[in-house]
PDB file of C-alpha atoms in Angstrom:
ATOM      1  CA  UNK A   1      -0.054   0.096   0.014  1.00 53.00           C
ATOM      2  CA  UNK A   2       1.277   3.642  -0.796  1.00 70.00           C
ATOM      3  CA  UNK A   3       2.189   6.056   1.757  1.00 91.00           C
ATOM      4  CA  UNK A   4       0.298   9.053   2.365  1.00 94.00           C
ATOM      5  CA  UNK A   5       2.153  12.096   1.005  1.00 96.00           C
ATOM      6  CA  UNK A   6       0.018  14.858   2.210  1.00 97.00           C
ATOM      7  CA  UNK A   7      -3.713  15.767   2.035  1.00 97.00           C
ATOM      8  CA  UNK A   8      -5.763  18.479   0.153  1.00 96.00           C
ATOM      9  CA  UNK A   9      -8.006  20.065   2.437  1.00 96.00           C
ATOM     10  CA  UNK A  10     -10.909  22.489   1.487  1.00 91.00           C
ATOM     11  CA  UNK A  11     -12.657  24.752   4.331  1.00 94.00           C
ATOM     12  CA  UNK A  12     -16.192  25.898   2.600  1.00 88.00           C
ATOM     13  CA  UNK A  13     -17.975  28.873   3.791  1.00 86.00           C
ATOM     14  CA  UNK A  14     -20.720  28.211   6.302  1.00 79.00           C
ATOM     15  CA  UNK A  15     -24.085  28.114   4.015  1.00 70.00           C
ATOM     16  CA  UNK A  16     -22.067  28.154   0.589  1.00 65.00           C
ATOM     17  CA  UNK A  17     -22.395  24.687  -0.413  1.00 64.00           C
ATOM     18  CA  UNK A  18     -25.655  23.195   0.894  1.00 59.00           C
ATOM     19  CA  UNK A  19     -27.178  19.660   0.636  1.00 64.00           C
ATOM     20  CA  UNK A  20     -28.966  19.633  -2.710  1.00 57.00           C
ATOM     21  CA  UNK A  21     -26.376  22.095  -4.406  1.00 56.00           C
ATOM     22  CA  UNK A  22     -26.430  21.738  -8.335  1.00 52.00           C
ATOM     23  CA  UNK A  23     -22.978  20.867  -8.427  1.00 56.00           C
ATOM     24  CA  UNK A  24     -23.674  18.086  -6.059  1.00 50.00           C
ATOM     25  CA  UNK A  25     -22.898  17.343  -2.383  1.00 58.00           C
ATOM     26  CA  UNK A  26     -21.176  15.202  -0.130  1.00 53.00           C
ATOM     27  CA  UNK A  27     -23.506  15.625   2.683  1.00 57.00           C
ATOM     28  CA  UNK A  28     -25.179  13.067   4.685  1.00 55.00           C
ATOM     29  CA  UNK A  29     -28.534  14.050   5.101  1.00 54.00           C
ATOM     30  CA  UNK A  30     -31.477  12.409   6.055  1.00 49.00           C
ATOM     31  CA  UNK A  31     -35.449  13.785   5.340  1.00 50.00           C
ATOM     32  CA  UNK A  32     -38.563  11.176   6.024  1.00 50.00           C
ATOM     33  CA  UNK A  33     -40.135  12.509   2.771  1.00 55.00           C
ATOM     34  CA  UNK A  34     -37.022  12.668   0.342  1.00 53.00           C
ATOM     35  CA  UNK A  35     -34.783   9.972   1.782  1.00 53.00           C
ATOM     36  CA  UNK A  36     -31.494   9.510   2.666  1.00 51.00           C
ATOM     37  CA  UNK A  37     -28.148  10.788   1.105  1.00 50.00           C
ATOM     38  CA  UNK A  38     -25.257   8.364   1.002  1.00 54.00           C
ATOM     39  CA  UNK A  39     -22.098   9.760   2.870  1.00 50.00           C
ATOM     40  CA  UNK A  40     -18.638   9.502   1.266  1.00 52.00           C
ATOM     41  CA  UNK A  41     -20.039   9.781  -2.250  1.00 53.00           C
ATOM     42  CA  UNK A  42     -21.065  12.587  -4.379  1.00 56.00           C
ATOM     43  CA  UNK A  43     -24.739  12.937  -4.586  1.00 56.00           C
ATOM     44  CA  UNK A  44     -26.771  14.873  -7.398  1.00 59.00           C
ATOM     45  CA  UNK A  45     -28.088  18.098  -7.168  1.00 58.00           C
ATOM     46  CA  UNK A  46     -31.575  18.468  -5.832  1.00 64.00           C
ATOM     47  CA  UNK A  47     -33.506  21.798  -5.700  1.00 63.00           C
ATOM     48  CA  UNK A  48     -35.925  20.473  -2.690  1.00 62.00           C
ATOM     49  CA  UNK A  49     -33.171  19.302  -0.748  1.00 67.00           C
ATOM     50  CA  UNK A  50     -31.303  22.449  -1.313  1.00 60.00           C
ATOM     51  CA  UNK A  51     -34.216  24.676  -0.171  1.00 68.00           C
ATOM     52  CA  UNK A  52     -34.951  22.684   2.748  1.00 66.00           C
ATOM     53  CA  UNK A  53     -31.055  23.047   3.807  1.00 67.00           C
ATOM     54  CA  UNK A  54     -31.473  26.839   3.180  1.00 68.00           C
ATOM     55  CA  UNK A  55     -34.640  26.754   5.457  1.00 67.00           C
ATOM     56  CA  UNK A  56     -32.776  25.242   8.242  1.00 73.00           C
ATOM     57  CA  UNK A  57     -29.905  27.741   8.540  1.00 68.00           C
ATOM     58  CA  UNK A  58     -29.599  29.575  11.582  1.00 82.00           C
ATOM     59  CA  UNK A  59     -27.361  32.178  10.072  1.00 81.00           C
ATOM     60  CA  UNK A  60     -26.526  33.872   6.776  1.00 84.00           C
ATOM     61  CA  UNK A  61     -23.982  32.184   4.442  1.00 81.00           C
ATOM     62  CA  UNK A  62     -20.547  33.428   5.427  1.00 85.00           C
ATOM     63  CA  UNK A  63     -18.361  34.767   2.556  1.00 90.00           C
ATOM     64  CA  UNK A  64     -15.020  35.854   3.885  1.00 96.00           C
ATOM     65  CA  UNK A  65     -14.340  39.678   3.617  1.00 97.00           C
ATOM     66  CA  UNK A  66     -10.992  41.218   3.201  1.00 96.00           C
ATOM     67  CA  UNK A  67     -10.448  41.475   6.985  1.00 97.00           C
ATOM     68  CA  UNK A  68     -11.648  37.867   7.721  1.00 97.00           C
ATOM     69  CA  UNK A  69      -9.375  36.941   4.750  1.00 96.00           C
ATOM     70  CA  UNK A  70      -6.533  38.340   6.716  1.00 96.00           C
ATOM     71  CA  UNK A  71      -7.146  36.553   9.806  1.00 97.00           C
ATOM     72  CA  UNK A  72      -7.451  33.200   7.842  1.00 97.00           C
ATOM     73  CA  UNK A  73      -4.132  33.790   6.314  1.00 97.00           C
ATOM     74  CA  UNK A  74      -2.202  34.779   9.662  1.00 96.00           C
ATOM     75  CA  UNK A  75      -4.072  32.296  11.559  1.00 97.00           C
ATOM     76  CA  UNK A  76      -2.908  29.564   9.061  1.00 97.00           C
ATOM     77  CA  UNK A  77       0.663  30.556   9.156  1.00 96.00           C
ATOM     78  CA  UNK A  78       0.807  30.318  13.041  1.00 96.00           C
ATOM     79  CA  UNK A  79      -0.802  26.952  12.848  1.00 97.00           C
ATOM     80  CA  UNK A  80       1.663  25.714  10.398  1.00 95.00           C
ATOM     81  CA  UNK A  81       4.811  27.469  12.537  1.00 95.00           C
ATOM     82  CA  UNK A  82       3.495  25.303  15.544  1.00 95.00           C
ATOM     83  CA  UNK A  83       3.024  22.012  13.667  1.00 95.00           C
ATOM     84  CA  UNK A  84       5.274  19.411  12.244  1.00 94.00           C
ATOM     85  CA  UNK A  85       3.287  19.563   8.746  1.00 95.00           C
ATOM     86  CA  UNK A  86       4.137  22.328   5.909  1.00 96.00           C
ATOM     87  CA  UNK A  87       1.459  23.823   3.608  1.00 96.00           C
ATOM     88  CA  UNK A  88       3.163  23.542  -0.034  1.00 95.00           C
ATOM     89  CA  UNK A  89       0.046  25.275  -1.621  1.00 97.00           C
ATOM     90  CA  UNK A  90      -2.873  27.495  -0.604  1.00 97.00           C
ATOM     91  CA  UNK A  91      -5.663  29.831  -1.592  1.00 97.00           C
ATOM     92  CA  UNK A  92      -7.966  31.748   0.617  1.00 97.00           C
ATOM     93  CA  UNK A  93     -11.111  32.953  -1.564  1.00 94.00           C
ATOM     94  CA  UNK A  94     -14.222  34.467  -0.135  1.00 95.00           C
ATOM     95  CA  UNK A  95     -16.001  31.297  -0.203  1.00 90.00           C
ATOM     96  CA  UNK A  96     -13.484  28.452   0.315  1.00 91.00           C
ATOM     97  CA  UNK A  97     -10.011  27.740   1.306  1.00 96.00           C
ATOM     98  CA  UNK A  98      -7.538  25.182  -0.447  1.00 96.00           C
ATOM     99  CA  UNK A  99      -4.447  23.732   1.449  1.00 97.00           C
ATOM    100  CA  UNK A 100      -2.220  21.471   0.438  1.00 97.00           C
ATOM    101  CA  UNK A 101      -0.575  19.890   3.359  1.00 97.00           C
ATOM    102  CA  UNK A 102       2.368  17.660   3.790  1.00 96.00           C
ATOM    103  CA  UNK A 103       1.746  14.382   5.992  1.00 96.00           C
ATOM    104  CA  UNK A 104       1.558  14.064   9.517  1.00 93.00           C
ATOM    105  CA  UNK A 105       1.570  11.334  12.146  1.00 91.00           C
ATOM    106  CA  UNK A 106      -1.360  13.527  13.842  1.00 91.00           C
ATOM    107  CA  UNK A 107      -4.831  12.734  12.697  1.00 93.00           C
ATOM    108  CA  UNK A 108      -5.891  14.996   9.897  1.00 94.00           C
ATOM    109  CA  UNK A 109      -9.488  15.156  10.492  1.00 93.00           C
ATOM    110  CA  UNK A 110      -8.507  16.851  14.000  1.00 94.00           C
ATOM    111  CA  UNK A 111      -5.874  19.023  12.377  1.00 95.00           C
ATOM    112  CA  UNK A 112      -8.529  20.337  10.047  1.00 95.00           C
ATOM    113  CA  UNK A 113     -10.834  20.840  13.251  1.00 95.00           C
ATOM    114  CA  UNK A 114      -8.198  22.805  14.964  1.00 96.00           C
ATOM    115  CA  UNK A 115      -7.351  25.130  11.734  1.00 97.00           C
ATOM    116  CA  UNK A 116     -11.187  25.776  11.377  1.00 96.00           C
ATOM    117  CA  UNK A 117     -11.544  26.650  15.021  1.00 96.00           C
ATOM    118  CA  UNK A 118      -8.460  28.825  15.331  1.00 98.00           C
ATOM    119  CA  UNK A 119      -9.529  30.727  12.283  1.00 98.00           C
ATOM    120  CA  UNK A 120     -13.095  31.175  13.640  1.00 97.00           C
ATOM    121  CA  UNK A 121     -11.655  32.674  17.031  1.00 98.00           C
ATOM    122  CA  UNK A 122      -9.380  35.042  15.106  1.00 98.00           C
ATOM    123  CA  UNK A 123     -12.211  36.218  13.093  1.00 98.00           C
ATOM    124  CA  UNK A 124     -14.516  36.514  15.959  1.00 97.00           C
ATOM    125  CA  UNK A 125     -11.619  38.535  18.138  1.00 97.00           C
ATOM    126  CA  UNK A 126     -10.642  40.844  15.296  1.00 98.00           C
ATOM    127  CA  UNK A 127     -13.666  41.389  12.707  1.00 97.00           C
ATOM    128  CA  UNK A 128     -17.152  42.346  13.529  1.00 95.00           C
ATOM    129  CA  UNK A 129     -18.303  38.593  12.041  1.00 94.00           C
ATOM    130  CA  UNK A 130     -19.900  36.859  14.716  1.00 93.00           C
ATOM    131  CA  UNK A 131     -21.616  33.831  13.274  1.00 93.00           C
ATOM    132  CA  UNK A 132     -20.176  30.700  11.904  1.00 93.00           C
ATOM    133  CA  UNK A 133     -17.439  30.726   9.517  1.00 94.00           C
ATOM    134  CA  UNK A 134     -17.059  27.200   7.874  1.00 93.00           C
ATOM    135  CA  UNK A 135     -19.782  24.462   7.075  1.00 82.00           C
ATOM    136  CA  UNK A 136     -19.907  21.511   9.404  1.00 80.00           C
ATOM    137  CA  UNK A 137     -17.589  18.893   8.859  1.00 72.00           C
ATOM    138  CA  UNK A 138     -14.527  18.850   6.468  1.00 73.00           C
ATOM    139  CA  UNK A 139     -13.521  18.041   3.082  1.00 81.00           C
ATOM    140  CA  UNK A 140      -9.922  16.455   2.616  1.00 88.00           C
ATOM    141  CA  UNK A 141      -8.484  13.760   0.309  1.00 91.00           C
ATOM    142  CA  UNK A 142      -5.350  11.820   0.841  1.00 95.00           C
ATOM    143  CA  UNK A 143      -2.393  11.936  -1.813  1.00 95.00           C
ATOM    144  CA  UNK A 144      -0.473   8.980  -2.304  1.00 96.00           C
ATOM    145  CA  UNK A 145       1.523   9.821  -5.650  1.00 95.00           C
ATOM    146  CA  UNK A 146       3.641  12.246  -7.383  1.00 95.00           C
ATOM    147  CA  UNK A 147       1.357  12.960 -10.090  1.00 96.00           C
ATOM    148  CA  UNK A 148      -1.794  13.895  -7.846  1.00 96.00           C
ATOM    149  CA  UNK A 149       0.800  16.048  -5.653  1.00 96.00           C
ATOM    150  CA  UNK A 150       1.618  18.076  -8.398  1.00 96.00           C
ATOM    151  CA  UNK A 151      -1.791  18.463 -10.093  1.00 96.00           C
ATOM    152  CA  UNK A 152      -3.197  19.394  -6.725  1.00 96.00           C
ATOM    153  CA  UNK A 153      -0.448  21.987  -6.322  1.00 96.00           C
ATOM    154  CA  UNK A 154      -0.784  23.649  -9.765  1.00 96.00           C
ATOM    155  CA  UNK A 155      -4.838  23.342  -9.178  1.00 96.00           C
ATOM    156  CA  UNK A 156      -4.670  25.570  -5.844  1.00 96.00           C
ATOM    157  CA  UNK A 157      -2.199  27.780  -7.572  1.00 96.00           C
ATOM    158  CA  UNK A 158      -4.276  28.750 -10.310  1.00 96.00           C
ATOM    159  CA  UNK A 159      -7.025  29.775  -7.816  1.00 95.00           C
ATOM    160  CA  UNK A 160      -4.587  32.236  -6.875  1.00 96.00           C
ATOM    161  CA  UNK A 161      -3.436  33.424 -10.231  1.00 96.00           C
ATOM    162  CA  UNK A 162      -7.255  33.925 -11.372  1.00 95.00           C
ATOM    163  CA  UNK A 163      -7.408  36.469  -8.569  1.00 93.00           C
ATOM    164  CA  UNK A 164      -4.288  38.344  -9.870  1.00 95.00           C
ATOM    165  CA  UNK A 165      -2.132  37.104  -6.927  1.00 94.00           C
ATOM    166  CA  UNK A 166       1.184  35.366  -7.030  1.00 93.00           C
ATOM    167  CA  UNK A 167       0.815  31.489  -7.342  1.00 94.00           C
ATOM    168  CA  UNK A 168       2.141  31.216  -3.700  1.00 92.00           C
ATOM    169  CA  UNK A 169       1.273  34.848  -1.931  1.00 92.00           C
ATOM    170  CA  UNK A 170       1.537  33.921   1.354  1.00 90.00           C
ATOM    171  CA  UNK A 171       5.136  33.849   3.341  1.00 85.00           C
ATOM    172  CA  UNK A 172       4.347  30.539   5.250  1.00 79.00           C
ATOM    173  CA  UNK A 173       4.202  28.585   1.683  1.00 77.00           C
ATOM    174  CA  UNK A 174       6.915  26.016   2.120  1.00 70.00           C
ATOM    175  CA  UNK A 175       8.229  25.280  -1.655  1.00 64.00           C
TER     176      UNK A 175
END
């Protein structure tokens, strides 16, 4: 079996990719009338499920403002500095954040939760945003081979280039 090289982590903004989204969704959701969505596989778009999810939201969707993005950037850098893993590529977008992280002995799901918690606390402390920042759970994939690593790096860097930023705009990126 191949060794894990690292992880592609995506932190999605609260309320911006709901169950039933036309792009599909990975959410596990149950409803007596429309049934169960299966976990760990892409479920097709469903406008009824999306409307129901939107109606259940307790806060407005969270898009990162410039001030919020700066807190995410600063906090992720602090998280990396105090960790054994390194970030090789990153993109902080208003709707979501991509991180390409090297392998760590620590449980990656706990690491993702820790990053999200630290970013949320920083945003609440240093901006006027007081609601949720990220969607529940996490999206992460394991990377086992050089080709996937390179493709993921390029994919994340293209996000920055599309925004008119350098491919690696953050000082804590490890080449």
